[in-house]
PDB file of C-alpha atoms in Angstrom:
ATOM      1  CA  UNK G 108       0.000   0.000   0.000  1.00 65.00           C
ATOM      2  CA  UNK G 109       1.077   3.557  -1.001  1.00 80.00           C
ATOM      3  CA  UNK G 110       0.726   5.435   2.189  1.00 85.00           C
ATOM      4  CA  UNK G 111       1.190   8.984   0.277  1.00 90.00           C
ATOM      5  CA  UNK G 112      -1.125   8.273  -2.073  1.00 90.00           C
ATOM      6  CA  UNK G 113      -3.579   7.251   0.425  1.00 91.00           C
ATOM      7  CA  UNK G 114      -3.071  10.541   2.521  1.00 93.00           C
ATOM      8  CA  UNK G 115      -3.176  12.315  -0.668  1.00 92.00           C
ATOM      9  CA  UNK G 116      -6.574  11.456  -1.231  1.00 92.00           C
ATOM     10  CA  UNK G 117      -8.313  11.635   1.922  1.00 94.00           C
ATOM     11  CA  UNK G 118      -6.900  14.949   2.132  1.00 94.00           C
ATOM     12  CA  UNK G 119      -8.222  15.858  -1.221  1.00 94.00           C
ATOM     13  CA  UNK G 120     -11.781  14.543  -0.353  1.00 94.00           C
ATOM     14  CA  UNK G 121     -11.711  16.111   3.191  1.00 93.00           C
ATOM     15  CA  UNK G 122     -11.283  19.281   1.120  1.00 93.00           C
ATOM     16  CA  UNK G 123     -14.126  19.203  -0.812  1.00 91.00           C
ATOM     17  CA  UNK G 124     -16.560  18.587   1.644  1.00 91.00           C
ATOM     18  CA  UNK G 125     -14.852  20.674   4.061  1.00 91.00           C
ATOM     19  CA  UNK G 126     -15.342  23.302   0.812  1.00 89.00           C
ATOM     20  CA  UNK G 127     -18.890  21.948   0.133  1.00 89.00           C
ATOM     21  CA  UNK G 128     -20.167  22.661   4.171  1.00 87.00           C
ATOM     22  CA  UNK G 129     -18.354  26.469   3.987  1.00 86.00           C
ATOM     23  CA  UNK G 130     -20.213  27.096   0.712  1.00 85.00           C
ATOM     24  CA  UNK G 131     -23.685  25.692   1.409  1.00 84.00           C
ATOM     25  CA  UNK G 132     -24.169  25.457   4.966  1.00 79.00           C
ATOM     26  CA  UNK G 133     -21.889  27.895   6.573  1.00 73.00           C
ATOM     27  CA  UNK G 134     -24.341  30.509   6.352  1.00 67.00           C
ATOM     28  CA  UNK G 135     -22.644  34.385   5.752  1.00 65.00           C
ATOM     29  CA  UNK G 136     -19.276  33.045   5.686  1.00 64.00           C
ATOM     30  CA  UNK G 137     -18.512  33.681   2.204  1.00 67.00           C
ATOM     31  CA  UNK G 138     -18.348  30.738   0.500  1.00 74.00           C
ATOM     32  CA  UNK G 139     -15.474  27.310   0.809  1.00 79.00           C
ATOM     33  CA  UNK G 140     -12.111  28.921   0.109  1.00 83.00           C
ATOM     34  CA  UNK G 141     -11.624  26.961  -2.854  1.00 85.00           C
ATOM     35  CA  UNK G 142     -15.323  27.937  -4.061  1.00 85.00           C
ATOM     36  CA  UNK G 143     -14.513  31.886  -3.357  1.00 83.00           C
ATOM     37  CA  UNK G 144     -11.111  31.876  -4.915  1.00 85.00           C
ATOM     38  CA  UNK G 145     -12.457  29.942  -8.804  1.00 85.00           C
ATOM     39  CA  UNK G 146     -15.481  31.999  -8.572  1.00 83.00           C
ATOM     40  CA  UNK G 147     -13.813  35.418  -8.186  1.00 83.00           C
ATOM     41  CA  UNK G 148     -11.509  34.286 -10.652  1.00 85.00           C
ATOM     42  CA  UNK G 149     -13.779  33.296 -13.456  1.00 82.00           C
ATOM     43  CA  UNK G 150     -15.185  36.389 -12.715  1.00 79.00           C
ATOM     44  CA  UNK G 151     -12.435  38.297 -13.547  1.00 82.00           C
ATOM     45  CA  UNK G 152     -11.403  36.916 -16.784  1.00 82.00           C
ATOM     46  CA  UNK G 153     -15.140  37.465 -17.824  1.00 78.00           C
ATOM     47  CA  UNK G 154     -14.640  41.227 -16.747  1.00 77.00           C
ATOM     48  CA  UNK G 155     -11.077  40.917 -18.752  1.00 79.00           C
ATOM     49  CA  UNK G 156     -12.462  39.573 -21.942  1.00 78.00           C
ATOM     50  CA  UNK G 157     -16.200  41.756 -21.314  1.00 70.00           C
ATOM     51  CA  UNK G 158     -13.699  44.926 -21.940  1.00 73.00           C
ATOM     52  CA  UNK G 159     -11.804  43.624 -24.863  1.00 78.00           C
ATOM     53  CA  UNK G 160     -15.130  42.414 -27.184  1.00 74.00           C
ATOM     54  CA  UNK G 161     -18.198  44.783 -25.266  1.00 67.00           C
ATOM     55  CA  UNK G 162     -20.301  41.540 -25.325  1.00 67.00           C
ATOM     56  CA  UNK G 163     -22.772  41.693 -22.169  1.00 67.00           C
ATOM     57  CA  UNK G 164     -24.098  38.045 -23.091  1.00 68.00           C
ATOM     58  CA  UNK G 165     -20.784  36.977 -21.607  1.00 71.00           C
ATOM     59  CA  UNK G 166     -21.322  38.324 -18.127  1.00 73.00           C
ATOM     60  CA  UNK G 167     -24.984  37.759 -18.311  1.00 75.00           C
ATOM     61  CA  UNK G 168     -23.847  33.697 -18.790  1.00 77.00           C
ATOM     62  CA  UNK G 169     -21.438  33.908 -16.332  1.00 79.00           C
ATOM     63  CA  UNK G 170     -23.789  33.636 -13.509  1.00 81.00           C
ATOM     64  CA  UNK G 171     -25.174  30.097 -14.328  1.00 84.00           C
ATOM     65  CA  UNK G 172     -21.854  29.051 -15.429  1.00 85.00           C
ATOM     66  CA  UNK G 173     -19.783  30.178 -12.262  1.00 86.00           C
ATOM     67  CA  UNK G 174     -22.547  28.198 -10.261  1.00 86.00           C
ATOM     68  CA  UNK G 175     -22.011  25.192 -12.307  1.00 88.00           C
ATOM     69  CA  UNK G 176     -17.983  25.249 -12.136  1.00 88.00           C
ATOM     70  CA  UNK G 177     -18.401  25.717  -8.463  1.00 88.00           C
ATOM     71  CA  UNK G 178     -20.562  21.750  -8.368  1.00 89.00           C
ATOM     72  CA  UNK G 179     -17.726  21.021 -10.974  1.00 90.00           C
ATOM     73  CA  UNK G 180     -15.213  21.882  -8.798  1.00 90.00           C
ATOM     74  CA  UNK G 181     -16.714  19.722  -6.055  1.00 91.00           C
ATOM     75  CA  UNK G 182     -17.348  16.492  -8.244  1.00 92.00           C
ATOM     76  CA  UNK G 183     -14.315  16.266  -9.473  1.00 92.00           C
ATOM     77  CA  UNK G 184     -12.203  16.937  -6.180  1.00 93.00           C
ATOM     78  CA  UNK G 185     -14.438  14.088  -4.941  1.00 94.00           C
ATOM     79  CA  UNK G 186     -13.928  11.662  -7.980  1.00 94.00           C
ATOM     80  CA  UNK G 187     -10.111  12.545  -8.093  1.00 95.00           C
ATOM     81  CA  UNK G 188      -9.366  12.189  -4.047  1.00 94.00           C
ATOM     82  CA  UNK G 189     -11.399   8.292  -3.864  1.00 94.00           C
ATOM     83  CA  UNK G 190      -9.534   7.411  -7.084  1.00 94.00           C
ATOM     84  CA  UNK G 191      -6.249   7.849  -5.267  1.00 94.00           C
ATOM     85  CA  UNK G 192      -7.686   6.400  -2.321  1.00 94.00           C
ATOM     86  CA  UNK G 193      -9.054   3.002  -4.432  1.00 92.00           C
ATOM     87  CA  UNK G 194      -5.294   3.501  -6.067  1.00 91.00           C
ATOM     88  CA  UNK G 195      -3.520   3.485  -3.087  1.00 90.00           C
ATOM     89  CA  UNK G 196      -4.051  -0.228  -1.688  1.00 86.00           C
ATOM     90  CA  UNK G 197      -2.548  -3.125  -4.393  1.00 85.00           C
ATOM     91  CA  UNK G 198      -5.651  -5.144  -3.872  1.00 85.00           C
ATOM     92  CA  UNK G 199      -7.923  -2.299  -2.877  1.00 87.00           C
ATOM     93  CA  UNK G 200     -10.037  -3.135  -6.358  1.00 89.00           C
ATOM     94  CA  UNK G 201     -10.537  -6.175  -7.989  1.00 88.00           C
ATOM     95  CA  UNK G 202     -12.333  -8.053 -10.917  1.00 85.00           C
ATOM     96  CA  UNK G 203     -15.553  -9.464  -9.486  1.00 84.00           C
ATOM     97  CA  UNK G 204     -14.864 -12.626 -11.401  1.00 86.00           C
ATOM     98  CA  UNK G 205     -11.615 -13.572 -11.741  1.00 86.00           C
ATOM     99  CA  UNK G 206     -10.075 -11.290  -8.859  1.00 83.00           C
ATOM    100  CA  UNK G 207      -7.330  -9.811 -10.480  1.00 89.00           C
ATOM    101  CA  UNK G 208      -7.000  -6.462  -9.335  1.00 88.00           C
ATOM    102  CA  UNK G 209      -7.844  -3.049 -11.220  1.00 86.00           C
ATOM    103  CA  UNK G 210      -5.431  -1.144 -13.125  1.00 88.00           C
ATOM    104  CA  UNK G 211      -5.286   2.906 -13.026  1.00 87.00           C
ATOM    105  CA  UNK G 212      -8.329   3.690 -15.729  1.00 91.00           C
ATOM    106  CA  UNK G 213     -10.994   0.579 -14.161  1.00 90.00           C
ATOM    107  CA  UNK G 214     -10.060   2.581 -10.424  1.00 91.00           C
ATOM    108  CA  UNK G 215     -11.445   6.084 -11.877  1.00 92.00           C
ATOM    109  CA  UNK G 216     -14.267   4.491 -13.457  1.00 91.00           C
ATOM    110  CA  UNK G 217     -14.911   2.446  -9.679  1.00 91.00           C
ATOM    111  CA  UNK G 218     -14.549   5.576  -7.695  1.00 90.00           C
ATOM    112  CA  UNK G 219     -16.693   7.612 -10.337  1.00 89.00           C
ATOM    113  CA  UNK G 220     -19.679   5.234 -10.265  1.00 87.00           C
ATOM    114  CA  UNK G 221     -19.173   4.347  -6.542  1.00 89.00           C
ATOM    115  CA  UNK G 222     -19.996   8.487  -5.802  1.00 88.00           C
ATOM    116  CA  UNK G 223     -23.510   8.250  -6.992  1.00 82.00           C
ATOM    117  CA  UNK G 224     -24.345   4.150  -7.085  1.00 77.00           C
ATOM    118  CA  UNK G 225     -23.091   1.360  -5.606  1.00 65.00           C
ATOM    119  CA  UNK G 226     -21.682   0.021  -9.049  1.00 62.00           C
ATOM    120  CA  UNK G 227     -22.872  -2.471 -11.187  1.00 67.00           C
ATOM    121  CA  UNK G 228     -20.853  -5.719  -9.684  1.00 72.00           C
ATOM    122  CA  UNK G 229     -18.108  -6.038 -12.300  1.00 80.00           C
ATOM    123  CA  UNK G 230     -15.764  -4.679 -10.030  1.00 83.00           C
ATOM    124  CA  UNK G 231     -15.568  -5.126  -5.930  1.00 86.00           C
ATOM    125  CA  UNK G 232     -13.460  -4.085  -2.887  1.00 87.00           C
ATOM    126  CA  UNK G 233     -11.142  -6.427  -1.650  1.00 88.00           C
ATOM    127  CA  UNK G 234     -11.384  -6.496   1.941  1.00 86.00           C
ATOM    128  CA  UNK G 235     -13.470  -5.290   4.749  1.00 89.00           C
ATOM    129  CA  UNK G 236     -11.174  -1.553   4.732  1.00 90.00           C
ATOM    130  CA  UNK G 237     -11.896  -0.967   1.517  1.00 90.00           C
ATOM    131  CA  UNK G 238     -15.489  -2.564   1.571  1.00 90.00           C
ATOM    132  CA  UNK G 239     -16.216   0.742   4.217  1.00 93.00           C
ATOM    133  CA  UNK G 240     -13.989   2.883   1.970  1.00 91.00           C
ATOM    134  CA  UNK G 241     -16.337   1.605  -0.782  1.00 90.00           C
ATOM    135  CA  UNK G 242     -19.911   2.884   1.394  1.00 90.00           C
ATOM    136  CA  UNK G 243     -17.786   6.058   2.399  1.00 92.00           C
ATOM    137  CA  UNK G 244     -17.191   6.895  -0.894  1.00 92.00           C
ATOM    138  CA  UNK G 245     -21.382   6.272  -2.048  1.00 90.00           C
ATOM    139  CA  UNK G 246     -22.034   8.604   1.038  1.00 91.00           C
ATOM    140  CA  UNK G 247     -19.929  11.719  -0.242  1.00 92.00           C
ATOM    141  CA  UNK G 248     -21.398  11.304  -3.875  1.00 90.00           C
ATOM    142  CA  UNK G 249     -25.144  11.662  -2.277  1.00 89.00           C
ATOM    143  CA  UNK G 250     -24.088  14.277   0.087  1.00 88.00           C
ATOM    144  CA  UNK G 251     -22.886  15.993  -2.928  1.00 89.00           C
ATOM    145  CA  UNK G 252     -26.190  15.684  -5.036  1.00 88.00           C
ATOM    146  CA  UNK G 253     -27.840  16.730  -1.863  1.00 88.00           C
ATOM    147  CA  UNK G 254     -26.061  19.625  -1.241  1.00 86.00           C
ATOM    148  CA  UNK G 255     -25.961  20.784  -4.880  1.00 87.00           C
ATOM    149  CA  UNK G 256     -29.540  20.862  -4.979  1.00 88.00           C
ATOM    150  CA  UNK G 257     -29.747  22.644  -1.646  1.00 85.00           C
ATOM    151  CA  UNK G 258     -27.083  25.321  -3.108  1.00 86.00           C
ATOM    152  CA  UNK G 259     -28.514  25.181  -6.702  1.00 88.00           C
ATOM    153  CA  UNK G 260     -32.197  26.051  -5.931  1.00 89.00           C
ATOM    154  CA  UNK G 261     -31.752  29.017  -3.708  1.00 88.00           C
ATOM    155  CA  UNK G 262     -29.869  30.563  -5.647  1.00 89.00           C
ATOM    156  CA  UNK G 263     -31.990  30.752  -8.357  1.00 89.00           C
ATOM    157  CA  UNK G 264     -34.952  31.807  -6.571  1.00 90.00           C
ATOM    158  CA  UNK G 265     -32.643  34.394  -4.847  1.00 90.00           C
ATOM    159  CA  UNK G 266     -31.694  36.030  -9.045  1.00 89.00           C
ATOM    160  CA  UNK G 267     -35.172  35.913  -9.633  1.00 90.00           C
ATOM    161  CA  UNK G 268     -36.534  37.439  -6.726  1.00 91.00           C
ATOM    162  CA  UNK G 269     -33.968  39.844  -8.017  1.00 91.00           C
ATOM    163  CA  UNK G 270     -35.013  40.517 -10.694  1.00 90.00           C
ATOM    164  CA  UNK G 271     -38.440  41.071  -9.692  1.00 90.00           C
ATOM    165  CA  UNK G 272     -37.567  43.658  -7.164  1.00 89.00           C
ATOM    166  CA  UNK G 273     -35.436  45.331  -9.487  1.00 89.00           C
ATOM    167  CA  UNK G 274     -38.526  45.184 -11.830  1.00 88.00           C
ATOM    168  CA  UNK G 275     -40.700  46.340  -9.429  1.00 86.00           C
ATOM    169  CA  UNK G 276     -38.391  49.770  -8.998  1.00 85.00           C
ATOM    170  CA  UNK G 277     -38.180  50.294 -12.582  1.00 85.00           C
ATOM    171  CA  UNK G 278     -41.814  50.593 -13.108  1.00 83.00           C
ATOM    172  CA  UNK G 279     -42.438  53.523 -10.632  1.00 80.00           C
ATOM    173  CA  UNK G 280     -39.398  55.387 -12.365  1.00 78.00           C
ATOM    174  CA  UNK G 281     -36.365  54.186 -14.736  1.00 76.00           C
ATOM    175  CA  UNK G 282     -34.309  57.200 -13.223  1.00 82.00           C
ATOM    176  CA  UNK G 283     -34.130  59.316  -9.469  1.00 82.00           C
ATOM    177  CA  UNK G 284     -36.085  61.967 -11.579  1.00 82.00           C
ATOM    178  CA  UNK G 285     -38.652  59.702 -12.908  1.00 81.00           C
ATOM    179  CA  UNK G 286     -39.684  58.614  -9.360  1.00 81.00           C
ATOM    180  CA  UNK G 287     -39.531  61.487  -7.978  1.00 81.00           C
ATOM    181  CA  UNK G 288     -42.221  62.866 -10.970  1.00 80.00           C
ATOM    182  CA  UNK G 289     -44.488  60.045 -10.467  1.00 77.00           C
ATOM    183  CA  UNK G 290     -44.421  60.178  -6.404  1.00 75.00           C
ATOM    184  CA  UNK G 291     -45.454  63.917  -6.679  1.00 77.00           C
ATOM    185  CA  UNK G 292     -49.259  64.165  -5.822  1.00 72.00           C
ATOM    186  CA  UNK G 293     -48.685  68.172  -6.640  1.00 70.00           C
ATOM    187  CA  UNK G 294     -48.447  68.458  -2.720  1.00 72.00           C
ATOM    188  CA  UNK G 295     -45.720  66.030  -1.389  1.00 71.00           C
ATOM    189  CA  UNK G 296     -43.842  63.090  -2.184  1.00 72.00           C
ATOM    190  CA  UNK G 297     -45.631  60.776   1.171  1.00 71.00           C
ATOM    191  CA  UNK G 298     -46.028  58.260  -2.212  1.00 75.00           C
ATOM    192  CA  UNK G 299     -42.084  57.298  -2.561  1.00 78.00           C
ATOM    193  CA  UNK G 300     -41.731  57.046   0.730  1.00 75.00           C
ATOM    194  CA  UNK G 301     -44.813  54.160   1.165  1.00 78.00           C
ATOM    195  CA  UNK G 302     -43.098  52.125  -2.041  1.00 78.00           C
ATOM    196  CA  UNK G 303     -39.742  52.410  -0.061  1.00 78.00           C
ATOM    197  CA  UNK G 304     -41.138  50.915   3.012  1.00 81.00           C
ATOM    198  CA  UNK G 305     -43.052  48.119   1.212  1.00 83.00           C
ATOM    199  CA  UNK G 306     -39.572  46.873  -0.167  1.00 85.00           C
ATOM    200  CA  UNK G 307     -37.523  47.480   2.815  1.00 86.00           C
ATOM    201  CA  UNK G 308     -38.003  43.751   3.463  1.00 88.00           C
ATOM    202  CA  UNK G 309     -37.233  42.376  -0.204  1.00 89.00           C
ATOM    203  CA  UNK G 310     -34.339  44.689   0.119  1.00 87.00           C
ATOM    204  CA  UNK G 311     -33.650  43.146   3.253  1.00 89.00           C
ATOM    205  CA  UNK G 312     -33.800  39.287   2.063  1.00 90.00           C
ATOM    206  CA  UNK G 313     -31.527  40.372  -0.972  1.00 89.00           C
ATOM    207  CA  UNK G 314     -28.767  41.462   1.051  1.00 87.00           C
ATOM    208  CA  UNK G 315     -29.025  38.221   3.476  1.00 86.00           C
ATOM    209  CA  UNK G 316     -28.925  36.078   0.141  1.00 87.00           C
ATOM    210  CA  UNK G 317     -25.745  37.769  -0.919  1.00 84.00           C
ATOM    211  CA  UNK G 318     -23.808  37.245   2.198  1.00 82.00           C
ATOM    212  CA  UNK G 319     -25.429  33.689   1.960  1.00 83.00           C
ATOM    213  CA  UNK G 320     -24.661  33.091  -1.612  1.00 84.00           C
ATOM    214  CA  UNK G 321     -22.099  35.007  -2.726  1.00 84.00           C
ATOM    215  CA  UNK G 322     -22.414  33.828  -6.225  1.00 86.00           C
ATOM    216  CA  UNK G 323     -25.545  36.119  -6.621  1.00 85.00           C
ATOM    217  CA  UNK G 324     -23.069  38.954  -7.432  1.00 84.00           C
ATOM    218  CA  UNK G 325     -21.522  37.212 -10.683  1.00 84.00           C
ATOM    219  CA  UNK G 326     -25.400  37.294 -11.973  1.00 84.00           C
ATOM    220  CA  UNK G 327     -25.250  40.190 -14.344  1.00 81.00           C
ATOM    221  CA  UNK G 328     -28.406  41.410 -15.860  1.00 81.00           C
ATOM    222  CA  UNK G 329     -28.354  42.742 -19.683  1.00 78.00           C
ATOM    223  CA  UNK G 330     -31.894  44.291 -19.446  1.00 79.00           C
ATOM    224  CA  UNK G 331     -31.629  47.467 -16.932  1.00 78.00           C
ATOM    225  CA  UNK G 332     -35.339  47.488 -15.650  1.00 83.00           C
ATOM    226  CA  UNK G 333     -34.418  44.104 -14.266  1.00 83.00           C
ATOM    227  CA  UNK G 334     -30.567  45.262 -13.053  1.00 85.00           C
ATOM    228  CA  UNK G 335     -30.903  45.417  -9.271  1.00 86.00           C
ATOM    229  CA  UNK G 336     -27.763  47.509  -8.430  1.00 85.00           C
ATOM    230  CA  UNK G 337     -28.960  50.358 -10.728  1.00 85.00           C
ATOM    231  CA  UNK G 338     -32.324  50.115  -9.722  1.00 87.00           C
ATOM    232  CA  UNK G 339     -31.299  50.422  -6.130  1.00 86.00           C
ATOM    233  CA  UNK G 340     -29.362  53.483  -6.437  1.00 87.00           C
ATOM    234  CA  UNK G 341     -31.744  54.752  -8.602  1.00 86.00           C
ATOM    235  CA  UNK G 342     -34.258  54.434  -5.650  1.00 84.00           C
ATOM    236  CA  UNK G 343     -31.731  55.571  -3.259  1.00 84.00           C
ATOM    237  CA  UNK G 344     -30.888  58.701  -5.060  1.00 86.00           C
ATOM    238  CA  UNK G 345     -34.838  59.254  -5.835  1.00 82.00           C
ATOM    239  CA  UNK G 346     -34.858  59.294  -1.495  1.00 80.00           C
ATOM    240  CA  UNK G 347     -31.808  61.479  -1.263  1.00 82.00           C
ATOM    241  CA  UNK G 348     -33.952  64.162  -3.416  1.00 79.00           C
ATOM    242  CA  UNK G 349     -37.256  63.427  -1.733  1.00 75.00           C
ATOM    243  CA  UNK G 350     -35.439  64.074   1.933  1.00 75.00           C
ATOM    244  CA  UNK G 351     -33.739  67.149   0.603  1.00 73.00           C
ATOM    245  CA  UNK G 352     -37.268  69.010  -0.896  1.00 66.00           C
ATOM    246  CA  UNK G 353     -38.648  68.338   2.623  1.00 56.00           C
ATOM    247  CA  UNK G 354     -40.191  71.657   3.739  1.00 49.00           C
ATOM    248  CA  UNK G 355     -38.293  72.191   7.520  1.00 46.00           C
ATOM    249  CA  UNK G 356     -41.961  73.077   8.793  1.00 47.00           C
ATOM    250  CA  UNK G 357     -43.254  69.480   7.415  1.00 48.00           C
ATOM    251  CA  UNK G 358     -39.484  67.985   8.763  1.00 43.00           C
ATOM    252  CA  UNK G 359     -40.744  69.739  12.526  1.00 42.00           C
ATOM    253  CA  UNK G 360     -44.342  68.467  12.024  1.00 45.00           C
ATOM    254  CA  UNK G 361     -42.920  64.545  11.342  1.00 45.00           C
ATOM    255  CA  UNK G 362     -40.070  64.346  13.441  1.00 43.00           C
TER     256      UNK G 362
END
């Protein structure tokens, strides 16, 4: 047995789920800090090659696809620490019917189908060790579909409850001015400050889902009546001008 090898690849599967918990469970702590470091990267080559060719498609993609390199990143950490872990032992894997033991490629393909089944018989552990190493192994692999899904959906619903507050905004007023002009009754503005109150808690819930899921903030939006940043600031600044045309009597008369 190849005692590096084996050390090697339980420290390259304690890893990922160690990465896997700090991204999905760890709630506000910023993603695993493998997850964090190939999102943010991604993220800037998009930027890079976003300011050589102008195409906004790219960063509006980026969002699904930096979600889907981060379960990437997790499979194959998974698939690539049990292989050396299968590799590690002489006999670890052998041929279910004439017991001659795996080479390097029939290993990969037993650790691969051993994450998500429990194989098809043509291959076996050899031993009761690798028997457990064999159910350990099935155990990550649904731990990992679990958690995928329970990283996977949220974030969805978090962009599109984005997008629907940011929609919201955008149809009292595309700019600070516009808001302002429709909030105006021709006496006050008591109308801007009622639709900021009735978002204060979808504004709320965004910002939780960010420090949640960090990913949110690689989900660009090409369509700006559906781009929360700008519609936030555009609300923010609509506020600003609301607060300042405040007659001091009326500020006396509410405070």
């Amino acid at each position: 047995m190849s005692l590096a090898i084996l050390v090697g690849g339980m420290v390259l599967v304690t890893l990922a789920v160690f990465d896997q918990v700090m991204t999905v469970v760890a709630v506000g702590g910023g993603g695993g800090p493998f997850t964090s470091r190939i999102t943010s990267g991604l993220w800037r080559l998009s930027l890079g090659i976003h300011h050589r060719v102008h195409k906004h498609g790219l960063l509006q993609a980026m969002g699904i696809a930096v979600t889907l390199s981060i379960l990437a990143l997790w499979f194959v950490a998974l698939w690539l620490g049990w292989t050396l872990i299968f590799a590690a032992g002489d006999m670890a894997v052998v041929d279910s019917l004439t017991g001659e033991p795996a080479d390097g490629w029939t290993r990969l393909y037993y650790a691969g189908y051993t994450l998500f089944t429990m194989g098809n018989g043509d291959y076996r552990p050899d031993g009761a060790g690798w028997q457990v190493a064999t159910v350990l192994a099935n155990a990550t692999g649904l731990a990992l579909v679990t958690l995928a899904i329970s990283y996977l959906v949220p974030v969805i619903q978090a962009a599109v409850h984005r997008r629907s507050v940011a929609a919201t905004i955008a149809a009292v007023g595309g700019t600070p001015e516009g808001i302002i002009n429709r909030a105006w009754n021709g006496s006050d503005l008591s109308a801007i400050e009622q639709h900021a109150v009735s978002l204060t808690s979808d504004i709320g819930l965004i910002n939780q889902r960010h420090l949640a899921y960090p990913v949110l903030h690689y989900f660009h939006d090409n369509d700006p009546r559906s781009a929360f940043a700008p519609r936030l600031a555009a609300l923010d600044d609509a506020l600003s001008i609301a607060s300042e045309m405040v007659a001091p009597d009326q500020s006396r008369e509410s405070s």
